[in-house]
Structure formats: structure tokens, C-alpha cells
PDB file of C-alpha atoms and ligand atoms in Angstrom:
ATOM      1  CA  MET Z 533      71.082 107.862 147.278  1.00 47.00           C
ATOM      2  CA  LYS Z 534      72.276 104.778 149.123  1.00 48.00           C
ATOM      3  CA  GLN Z 535      71.973 102.847 145.904  1.00 50.00           C
ATOM      4  CA  ILE Z 536      74.168 105.349 144.061  1.00 48.00           C
ATOM      5  CA  LEU Z 537      76.821 105.186 146.775  1.00 47.00           C
ATOM      6  CA  GLN Z 538      76.914 101.431 146.571  1.00 51.00           C
ATOM      7  CA  ASN Z 539      77.227 101.560 142.828  1.00 49.00           C
ATOM      8  CA  SER Z 540      80.109 103.960 142.981  1.00 47.00           C
ATOM      9  CA  LYS Z 541      81.863 101.715 145.475  1.00 50.00           C
ATOM     10  CA  ILE Z 542      81.595  98.809 143.070  1.00 44.00           C
ATOM     11  CA  PHE Z 543      82.856 101.056 140.305  1.00 45.00           C
ATOM     12  CA  ALA Z 544      85.858 102.096 142.411  1.00 44.00           C
ATOM     13  CA  ALA Z 545      86.644  98.475 143.231  1.00 44.00           C
ATOM     14  CA  ALA Z 546      86.578  97.565 139.555  1.00 44.00           C
ATOM     15  CA  LEU Z 547      88.839 100.498 138.680  1.00 44.00           C
ATOM     16  CA  SER Z 548      91.416  99.531 141.276  1.00 45.00           C
ATOM     17  CA  LEU Z 549      92.015  96.338 139.336  1.00 46.00           C
ATOM     18  CA  SER Z 550      93.008  98.186 136.197  1.00 45.00           C
ATOM     19  CA  PRO Z 551      96.766  98.192 135.464  1.00 47.00           C
ATOM     20  CA  ALA Z 552      96.943 101.971 135.378  1.00 45.00           C
ATOM     21  CA  LEU Z 553      95.771 102.226 138.961  1.00 43.00           C
ATOM     22  CA  LEU Z 554      97.884  99.311 140.097  1.00 43.00           C
ATOM     23  CA  LEU Z 555     100.957 101.240 139.000  1.00 46.00           C
ATOM     24  CA  ALA Z 556     100.002 104.150 141.197  1.00 46.00           C
ATOM     25  CA  GLU Z 557      99.582 102.046 144.329  1.00 46.00           C
ATOM     26  CA  PRO Z 558     102.564 101.925 146.657  1.00 47.00           C
ATOM     27  CA  SER Z 559     102.263  98.159 147.074  1.00 46.00           C
ATOM     28  CA  THR Z 560     103.106  97.595 143.410  1.00 45.00           C
ATOM     29  CA  VAL Z 561     106.509  99.207 142.959  1.00 48.00           C
ATOM     30  CA  VAL Z 562     107.803  96.312 140.858  1.00 48.00           C
ATOM     31  CA  PRO Z 563     106.621  97.491 137.443  1.00 50.00           C
ATOM     32  CA  VAL Z 564     108.028 100.953 138.122  1.00 49.00           C
ATOM     33  CA  ALA Z 565     111.436  99.538 139.038  1.00 46.00           C
ATOM     34  CA  GLU Z 566     111.437  97.378 135.934  1.00 48.00           C
ATOM     35  CA  LYS Z 567     110.752 100.375 133.782  1.00 48.00           C
ATOM     36  CA  LYS Z 568     113.645 102.266 135.299  1.00 49.00           C
ATOM     37  CA  GLU Z 569     116.048  99.400 134.693  1.00 49.00           C
ATOM     38  CA  GLU Z 570     114.973  99.132 131.093  1.00 48.00           C
ATOM     39  CA  ALA Z 571     115.617 102.813 130.480  1.00 46.00           C
ATOM     40  CA  MET Z 572     119.043 102.570 132.065  1.00 48.00           C
ATOM     41  CA  ALA Z 573     120.055  99.600 129.938  1.00 48.00           C
ATOM     42  CA  ASP Z 574     119.704 101.822 126.925  1.00 54.00           C
ATOM     43  CA  LYS Z 575     122.241 104.296 128.132  1.00 61.00           C
ATOM     44  CA  LYS Z 576     124.539 102.400 130.434  1.00 82.00           C
ATOM     45  CA  ALA Z 577     126.738  99.489 129.534  1.00 93.00           C
ATOM     46  CA  ASP Z 578     129.116  97.886 132.014  1.00 96.00           C
ATOM     47  CA  LEU Z 579     132.002  98.440 129.644  1.00 96.00           C
ATOM     48  CA  GLU Z 580     132.554 100.606 126.586  1.00 97.00           C
ATOM     49  CA  ILE Z 581     135.084  99.748 123.883  1.00 98.00           C
ATOM     50  CA  VAL Z 582     135.987 101.961 120.936  1.00 98.00           C
ATOM     51  CA  VAL Z 583     137.487 100.364 117.833  1.00 98.00           C
ATOM     52  CA  THR Z 584     138.617 102.393 114.849  1.00 98.00           C
ATOM     53  CA  CYS Z 585     139.109 101.218 111.280  1.00 98.00           C
ATOM     54  CA  ASN Z 586     140.733 102.945 108.321  1.00 98.00           C
ATOM     55  CA  ASP Z 587     141.567 102.978 104.603  1.00 98.00           C
ATOM     56  CA  SER Z 588     144.477 100.564 105.169  1.00 98.00           C
ATOM     57  CA  MET Z 589     141.986  97.877 106.199  1.00 98.00           C
ATOM     58  CA  GLN Z 590     143.068  97.853 109.816  1.00 98.00           C
ATOM     59  CA  PHE Z 591     141.241  97.730 113.109  1.00 98.00           C
ATOM     60  CA  ASP Z 592     143.232  99.511 115.808  1.00 98.00           C
ATOM     61  CA  LYS Z 593     142.543  96.588 118.165  1.00 98.00           C
ATOM     62  CA  LYS Z 594     143.237  92.935 117.420  1.00 97.00           C
ATOM     63  CA  ALA Z 595     142.488  91.578 120.862  1.00 98.00           C
ATOM     64  CA  ILE Z 596     139.753  92.615 123.253  1.00 98.00           C
ATOM     65  CA  GLU Z 597     139.052  91.200 126.684  1.00 97.00           C
ATOM     66  CA  VAL Z 598     135.584  91.345 128.201  1.00 97.00           C
ATOM     67  CA  PRO Z 599     134.024  90.005 131.366  1.00 97.00           C
ATOM     68  CA  VAL Z 600     131.418  87.245 130.949  1.00 97.00           C
ATOM     69  CA  GLY Z 601     127.835  88.294 131.493  1.00 97.00           C
ATOM     70  CA  LYS Z 602     128.411  92.054 131.345  1.00 97.00           C
ATOM     71  CA  THR Z 603     126.799  94.455 128.925  1.00 97.00           C
ATOM     72  CA  ILE Z 604     129.396  95.597 126.440  1.00 97.00           C
ATOM     73  CA  LYS Z 605     128.985  98.667 124.283  1.00 98.00           C
ATOM     74  CA  LEU Z 606     131.250  98.602 121.266  1.00 98.00           C
ATOM     75  CA  VAL Z 607     131.649 101.676 119.099  1.00 98.00           C
ATOM     76  CA  LEU Z 608     133.175 101.273 115.656  1.00 98.00           C
ATOM     77  CA  LYS Z 609     134.554 104.441 114.078  1.00 98.00           C
ATOM     78  CA  ASN Z 610     135.662 104.587 110.479  1.00 98.00           C
ATOM     79  CA  VAL Z 611     138.421 107.190 110.410  1.00 98.00           C
ATOM     80  CA  GLY Z 612     139.158 106.568 106.721  1.00 98.00           C
ATOM     81  CA  LYS Z 613     138.316 108.851 103.792  1.00 98.00           C
ATOM     82  CA  ALA Z 614     137.708 106.356 100.977  1.00 98.00           C
ATOM     83  CA  PRO Z 615     134.120 106.028  99.730  1.00 98.00           C
ATOM     84  CA  LYS Z 616     131.895 103.361 101.274  1.00 97.00           C
ATOM     85  CA  VAL Z 617     131.396 101.426  98.019  1.00 96.00           C
ATOM     86  CA  ALA Z 618     135.140 100.831  97.731  1.00 97.00           C
ATOM     87  CA  MET Z 619     136.211 100.763 101.384  1.00 98.00           C
ATOM     88  CA  GLY Z 620     133.202 100.180 103.618  1.00 98.00           C
ATOM     89  CA  HIS Z 621     133.806  98.616 107.031  1.00 98.00           C
ATOM     90  CA  ASN Z 622     131.769  96.851 109.643  1.00 98.00           C
ATOM     91  CA  LEU Z 623     132.550  94.764 112.689  1.00 98.00           C
ATOM     92  CA  VAL Z 624     130.970  91.328 112.892  1.00 98.00           C
ATOM     93  CA  ILE Z 625     131.281  89.142 115.985  1.00 98.00           C
ATOM     94  CA  LEU Z 626     130.646  85.437 115.559  1.00 98.00           C
ATOM     95  CA  LYS Z 627     129.613  82.857 118.111  1.00 97.00           C
ATOM     96  CA  LYS Z 628     132.168  80.437 119.464  1.00 94.00           C
ATOM     97  CA  ASP Z 629     131.417  77.496 117.190  1.00 85.00           C
ATOM     98  CA  ALA Z 630     131.442  79.537 113.979  1.00 96.00           C
ATOM     99  CA  ASN Z 631     134.037  79.246 111.234  1.00 96.00           C
ATOM    100  CA  LEU Z 632     135.127  82.754 110.245  1.00 96.00           C
ATOM    101  CA  GLN Z 633     136.301  81.848 106.745  1.00 96.00           C
ATOM    102  CA  GLU Z 634     133.083  80.012 105.938  1.00 96.00           C
ATOM    103  CA  TRP Z 635     130.935  82.848 107.247  1.00 98.00           C
ATOM    104  CA  ALA Z 636     132.970  85.515 105.432  1.00 97.00           C
ATOM    105  CA  MET Z 637     132.608  83.635 102.138  1.00 96.00           C
ATOM    106  CA  LYS Z 638     128.834  83.694 102.467  1.00 97.00           C
ATOM    107  CA  ALA Z 639     129.000  87.399 103.300  1.00 98.00           C
ATOM    108  CA  MET Z 640     130.788  88.307 100.061  1.00 97.00           C
ATOM    109  CA  PRO Z 641     127.786  88.202  97.718  1.00 97.00           C
ATOM    110  CA  ALA Z 642     125.392  89.664 100.326  1.00 97.00           C
ATOM    111  CA  LYS Z 643     125.710  93.219  99.036  1.00 97.00           C
ATOM    112  CA  ASP Z 644     121.998  93.994  99.449  1.00 97.00           C
ATOM    113  CA  THR Z 645     122.197  93.313 103.186  1.00 97.00           C
ATOM    114  CA  GLU Z 646     125.517  95.142 103.601  1.00 98.00           C
ATOM    115  CA  PHE Z 647     127.486  91.902 103.658  1.00 98.00           C
ATOM    116  CA  ILE Z 648     125.529  90.278 106.458  1.00 98.00           C
ATOM    117  CA  PRO Z 649     124.275  86.985 104.965  1.00 98.00           C
ATOM    118  CA  SER Z 650     120.627  86.353 105.752  1.00 96.00           C
ATOM    119  CA  ASP Z 651     120.578  82.550 105.532  1.00 97.00           C
ATOM    120  CA  GLU Z 652     119.568  80.714 108.684  1.00 97.00           C
ATOM    121  CA  ASP Z 653     122.935  79.120 109.379  1.00 97.00           C
ATOM    122  CA  SER Z 654     124.847  82.398 109.114  1.00 97.00           C
ATOM    123  CA  GLN Z 655     122.308  84.201 111.289  1.00 98.00           C
ATOM    124  CA  LYS Z 656     122.562  81.471 113.929  1.00 97.00           C
ATOM    125  CA  LYS Z 657     126.329  81.935 114.150  1.00 98.00           C
ATOM    126  CA  LEU Z 658     126.109  85.711 114.381  1.00 98.00           C
ATOM    127  CA  LEU Z 659     126.576  87.229 117.832  1.00 98.00           C
ATOM    128  CA  ALA Z 660     126.461  90.926 116.937  1.00 98.00           C
ATOM    129  CA  HIS Z 661     127.397  93.306 114.151  1.00 98.00           C
ATOM    130  CA  THR Z 662     127.629  97.000 113.406  1.00 98.00           C
ATOM    131  CA  LYS Z 663     126.287  98.732 110.317  1.00 98.00           C
ATOM    132  CA  LEU Z 664     128.502  99.072 107.281  1.00 98.00           C
ATOM    133  CA  LEU Z 665     130.287 102.396 107.668  1.00 98.00           C
ATOM    134  CA  GLY Z 666     131.445 104.933 105.132  1.00 98.00           C
ATOM    135  CA  PRO Z 667     134.133 107.570 105.836  1.00 98.00           C
ATOM    136  CA  ASP Z 668     133.805 109.394 109.174  1.00 97.00           C
ATOM    137  CA  GLU Z 669     130.819 107.305 110.200  1.00 98.00           C
ATOM    138  CA  GLU Z 670     130.388 105.399 113.416  1.00 98.00           C
ATOM    139  CA  ASP Z 671     128.004 102.877 114.907  1.00 98.00           C
ATOM    140  CA  ALA Z 672     127.498 101.492 118.397  1.00 98.00           C
ATOM    141  CA  ILE Z 673     126.324  98.001 119.281  1.00 98.00           C
ATOM    142  CA  THR Z 674     125.519  96.465 122.633  1.00 97.00           C
ATOM    143  CA  PHE Z 675     125.966  92.801 123.404  1.00 97.00           C
ATOM    144  CA  THR Z 676     126.590  90.351 126.227  1.00 97.00           C
ATOM    145  CA  ILE Z 677     128.753  87.243 126.103  1.00 97.00           C
ATOM    146  CA  THR Z 678     127.380  84.625 128.455  1.00 96.00           C
ATOM    147  CA  GLU Z 679     129.985  81.909 127.958  1.00 97.00           C
ATOM    148  CA  ALA Z 680     133.738  82.233 128.527  1.00 97.00           C
ATOM    149  CA  GLY Z 681     135.973  81.655 125.543  1.00 97.00           C
ATOM    150  CA  GLU Z 682     137.303  83.225 122.368  1.00 97.00           C
ATOM    151  CA  TYR Z 683     135.093  84.945 119.836  1.00 98.00           C
ATOM    152  CA  GLU Z 684     136.347  86.112 116.470  1.00 98.00           C
ATOM    153  CA  TYR Z 685     135.463  89.470 114.996  1.00 98.00           C
ATOM    154  CA  PHE Z 686     136.171  90.817 111.535  1.00 98.00           C
ATOM    155  CA  CYS Z 687     135.003  93.109 108.740  1.00 98.00           C
ATOM    156  CA  SER Z 688     132.739  91.293 106.287  1.00 98.00           C
ATOM    157  CA  PHE Z 689     133.257  93.720 103.384  1.00 98.00           C
ATOM    158  CA  PRO Z 690     134.557  91.515 100.523  1.00 97.00           C
ATOM    159  CA  GLY Z 691     138.276  90.863 100.800  1.00 96.00           C
ATOM    160  CA  HIS Z 692     138.751  92.579 104.148  1.00 98.00           C
ATOM    161  CA  PHE Z 693     138.616  89.747 106.659  1.00 97.00           C
ATOM    162  CA  ALA Z 694     142.172  88.568 105.996  1.00 95.00           C
ATOM    163  CA  LEU Z 695     143.500  91.823 107.453  1.00 97.00           C
ATOM    164  CA  MET Z 696     140.574  93.105 109.458  1.00 98.00           C
ATOM    165  CA  LYS Z 697     140.081  90.585 112.198  1.00 97.00           C
ATOM    166  CA  GLY Z 698     140.651  90.074 115.882  1.00 98.00           C
ATOM    167  CA  LYS Z 699     139.635  88.099 118.923  1.00 97.00           C
ATOM    168  CA  ILE Z 700     137.409  88.864 121.853  1.00 98.00           C
ATOM    169  CA  THR Z 701     138.296  86.853 124.931  1.00 98.00           C
ATOM    170  CA  ALA Z 702     135.493  86.549 127.431  1.00 97.00           C
ATOM    171  CA  LYS Z 703     136.582  85.673 130.972  1.00 97.00           C
TER     172      LYS Z 703
HETATM  173 CU1  LIG F 894     136.506  96.569 106.046  1.00 59.14          CU
END
């Protein structure tokens, strides 16, 4: 009997080292807190911006100001009626050092990837982008700008960037 008791004690000691039990112990609240934060990040951004776009190839905002280091949720809404193949829209944000014209030129033939070029250089200069939207569609993206400055955004559907562009200023 004594032997069995001792064995079960060893067994209990071994179990207490398992991650599942560690979570349940009051001394290890850290993983629980981390989990909570992660779940909240999904739903809560520090700032939410809604941008609309339409059949006249216009974004309703040409200048957006955001605070550095905050989580920004940007919702793009296509309020147009024209079919996606003729008048699709997205919103692409480039990094500071990127050349919009150069990037947009590479986007033109990238029909298979909804006008987001997949080459390494283009991907490196990409900060964030929405999906390509058809009429009455919308998409939300979440991003954070960690360095103050001006960031260009535009629609990469062929021929749209001349009209559909704007600047995000991070302060
Ligand atoms: Cu467009």
C-alpha cells in the first residue's frame, strides 16, 4: 500500500509539469493573459477607418492620418455597381521607400493574383492590401505603421492608380 502511495505521488509530480496543469495553477497566469490579449487583437483596433470607392474610380478619402504604433483597421467598401472584371477595386498601401508608379506597373499583368504582384521586390515594398472588390463588396485589413512618415495608397486594378490614390501620414 505504501508503495502504491509513493508511486502515485511521483505520478502527480510528473503531471504537474505538464503544460495543461501549469495553465490551471494560479502562479502561472501569464499564458492565460496572453491568450486574452490575442483574442482581443482580433476584434479591437485602436482606430477604425472606412474608405469607399466607386464606379468613377474615386476613393472618398485622399489623405488619412494615423498615429504611429497603433493598430489600424481599414475597411474598404465598393459602393459601385459595375462588374468586378471591368471595375474592380482594392486598396494597396506601400512602404515608405516604395515607388508607386513602379509597383503599379508590375501589378498590371498580375491578374491571377488580383493585381498584387508576387515577385520578391514588390512583396517587400507592400505594407498591406485589401482583396479586390466587386460591386457592394467590402474588406477589412488591420495594420500597424511603426515609423512616422508618408505612405502612399492606391488601387492596383490596371489603369486606376492615376485617379485612385492617396496618402497616409503616420505621426
Ligand atoms: Cu480601382
